[in-house]
Amino acid sequence: MSQQWFIGESHHKVDTKGRVSIPAAFRKVLASGDPDFSEGANPQVVVVYGDARRNYLECMTIKAMNKIQRKMLKMPPASPQRRALQKMYSTQALVTSVDETGRLVLPAKLRNKIGISNEAVFAGIGENFQIWSTETYEIENGLVTGDDDFDPDLDPSHYLFGDDEDEE
Amino acid sequence: MSQQWFIGESHHKVDTKGRVSIPAAFRKVLASGDPDFSEGANPQVVVVYGDARRNYLECMTIKAMNKIQRKMLKMPPASPQRRALQKMYSTQALVTSVDETGRLVLPAKLRNKIGISNEAVFAGIGENFQIWSTETYEIENGLVTGDDDFDPDLDPSHYLFGDDEDEE
DNA sequence: TTGATTACCATGAATTCCCATGGCATCCCT
DNA sequence: AGGGATGCCATGGGAATTCATGGTAATCAA
């Protein structure tokens, strides 16, 4: 069962062809989230580059993608919500697979979108992970925007308080 | 099982004869959704150009078309709903096949319908995909119509929140 | 015959595949 | 504890293949 969540942060080189190594730990999660994965083969990944306001790529397993697709199919076909989701998760997304050497190829379009020159940051978010250009990542993650219910100066673990579910 | 969904977005040239390359990824989905497909042959596609309000072509696999036909057969024969569907999906549709070089030929009638000059956009929507003229696509997809429950400025992923199905 | 449609061939660019290397950590042997 | 030996990991380069696209010849329909 190895690892279930994408956890960790790491930096990787992006070469002229757009190839980037995926952190080894993430590859295992991808493999376990790919229904068609067989030992020795290469797991598939989904890369979502949709939303214009985002300056990172959202990556997930096939299982996670299928779950999203099922959710979308349950929404009213012509609703703006469903349309927005479909545009983002179906149209502006890419299904590809990890290569023999554990790398992912990011097409030029996607690299431009997030402004990657030659180095990328992989950030695990649990059920999915993000790819950032190193420069953007440093800037964007320095400043945390707060709203009325959020205090940037507070230790985040405070928000875990209360309503514990059963163990494990 | 290769790929199950039409996912991705890409631009392709349309020549004077109406020939357009179908994105390679889409061709694989078409092949797997064609019951009569045999290795090395050319998969079939269904192109629906019916509805006057649409300024794009809706394309799907044979399997998807069969599903729609079955649904229609279950509806009351003389109902306006069934008639409308039949007109769109049976009358104003075209079954054709991908050629040797991976292209599709769009007859002049269909090109005029969606106003294609010399470039088309292919947009994957999961179970099917759309063909747009580049110009229309840019315009139509820039403006997002909002209603009371829809905020165009919100990241679409918000609409995925809640009501989780059981874990698999 | 004439315009349109289909089949066949050609090519550059992009992408995928395959092989190679250096570094770091782990294991194992004595 | 030293010192290989082993193996995985990140990265690089070149070859081989696929893709998108163009052109020309053959076939068809009216």
XYZ file of N, CA and C (backbone and C1' of nucleotides) in Angstrom, chain B residues 12-13 17 19 21-22 27 103, chain D residues 18-25:
80
model
N -5.477 23.276 -34.679
C -5.045 22.607 -35.893
C -5.450 23.360 -37.140
N -4.607 23.241 -38.151
C -4.879 23.895 -39.421
C -5.996 23.170 -40.167
N -9.382 21.902 -48.507
C -10.281 20.769 -48.728
C -11.080 20.406 -47.487
N -9.654 19.435 -44.626
C -8.969 18.414 -43.824
C -8.389 18.995 -42.540
N -6.270 17.692 -38.860
C -5.698 16.636 -38.027
C -6.478 16.538 -36.722
N -6.797 15.340 -36.323
C -7.396 15.125 -35.011
C -6.245 14.901 -34.043
N -7.548 10.436 -31.109
C -7.688 9.301 -32.026
C -7.705 7.991 -31.261
N -6.457 12.380 -40.125
C -7.292 13.556 -40.336
C -8.753 13.233 -40.528
P 5.972 4.777 -34.699
O 5.280 6.190 -34.424
C 5.310 6.707 -33.109
C 4.864 8.154 -33.123
C 3.541 8.398 -33.855
O 2.713 9.109 -32.966
C 5.178 9.935 -34.561
P 1.189 9.384 -33.201
O 1.168 10.911 -33.636
C 2.286 11.688 -33.294
C 2.087 13.153 -33.605
C 0.765 13.568 -34.249
O 0.335 14.778 -33.675
C 2.595 14.039 -35.719
P -1.095 15.428 -34.066
O -0.730 16.499 -35.188
C -0.019 17.663 -34.822
C 0.437 18.396 -36.067
C -0.707 18.955 -36.927
O -0.424 20.328 -37.117
C 0.837 17.736 -38.261
P -1.485 21.253 -37.884
O -1.007 21.132 -39.399
C 0.281 21.615 -39.749
C 0.591 21.218 -41.164
C -0.493 21.531 -42.200
O -0.055 22.642 -42.944
C 0.624 19.484 -42.613
P -0.989 23.369 -44.042
O -0.293 23.018 -45.427
C 1.094 23.215 -45.608
C 1.577 22.370 -46.784
C 0.660 22.421 -48.007
O 1.251 23.167 -49.062
C 1.352 20.179 -47.499
P 0.472 23.393 -50.441
O 0.896 22.112 -51.306
C 2.281 21.808 -51.519
C 2.392 20.557 -52.361
C 1.549 20.613 -53.647
O 2.333 20.258 -54.769
C 1.041 18.651 -52.395
P 1.763 20.544 -56.259
O 1.417 19.057 -56.729
C 2.427 18.047 -56.640
C 1.813 16.694 -56.951
C 0.951 16.688 -58.218
O 1.264 15.508 -58.953
C -0.259 15.798 -56.432
P 0.756 15.353 -60.476
O -0.028 13.973 -60.384
C 0.630 12.841 -59.793
C -0.419 11.818 -59.412
C -1.353 11.424 -60.549
O -1.542 10.017 -60.511
C -2.616 12.157 -58.713
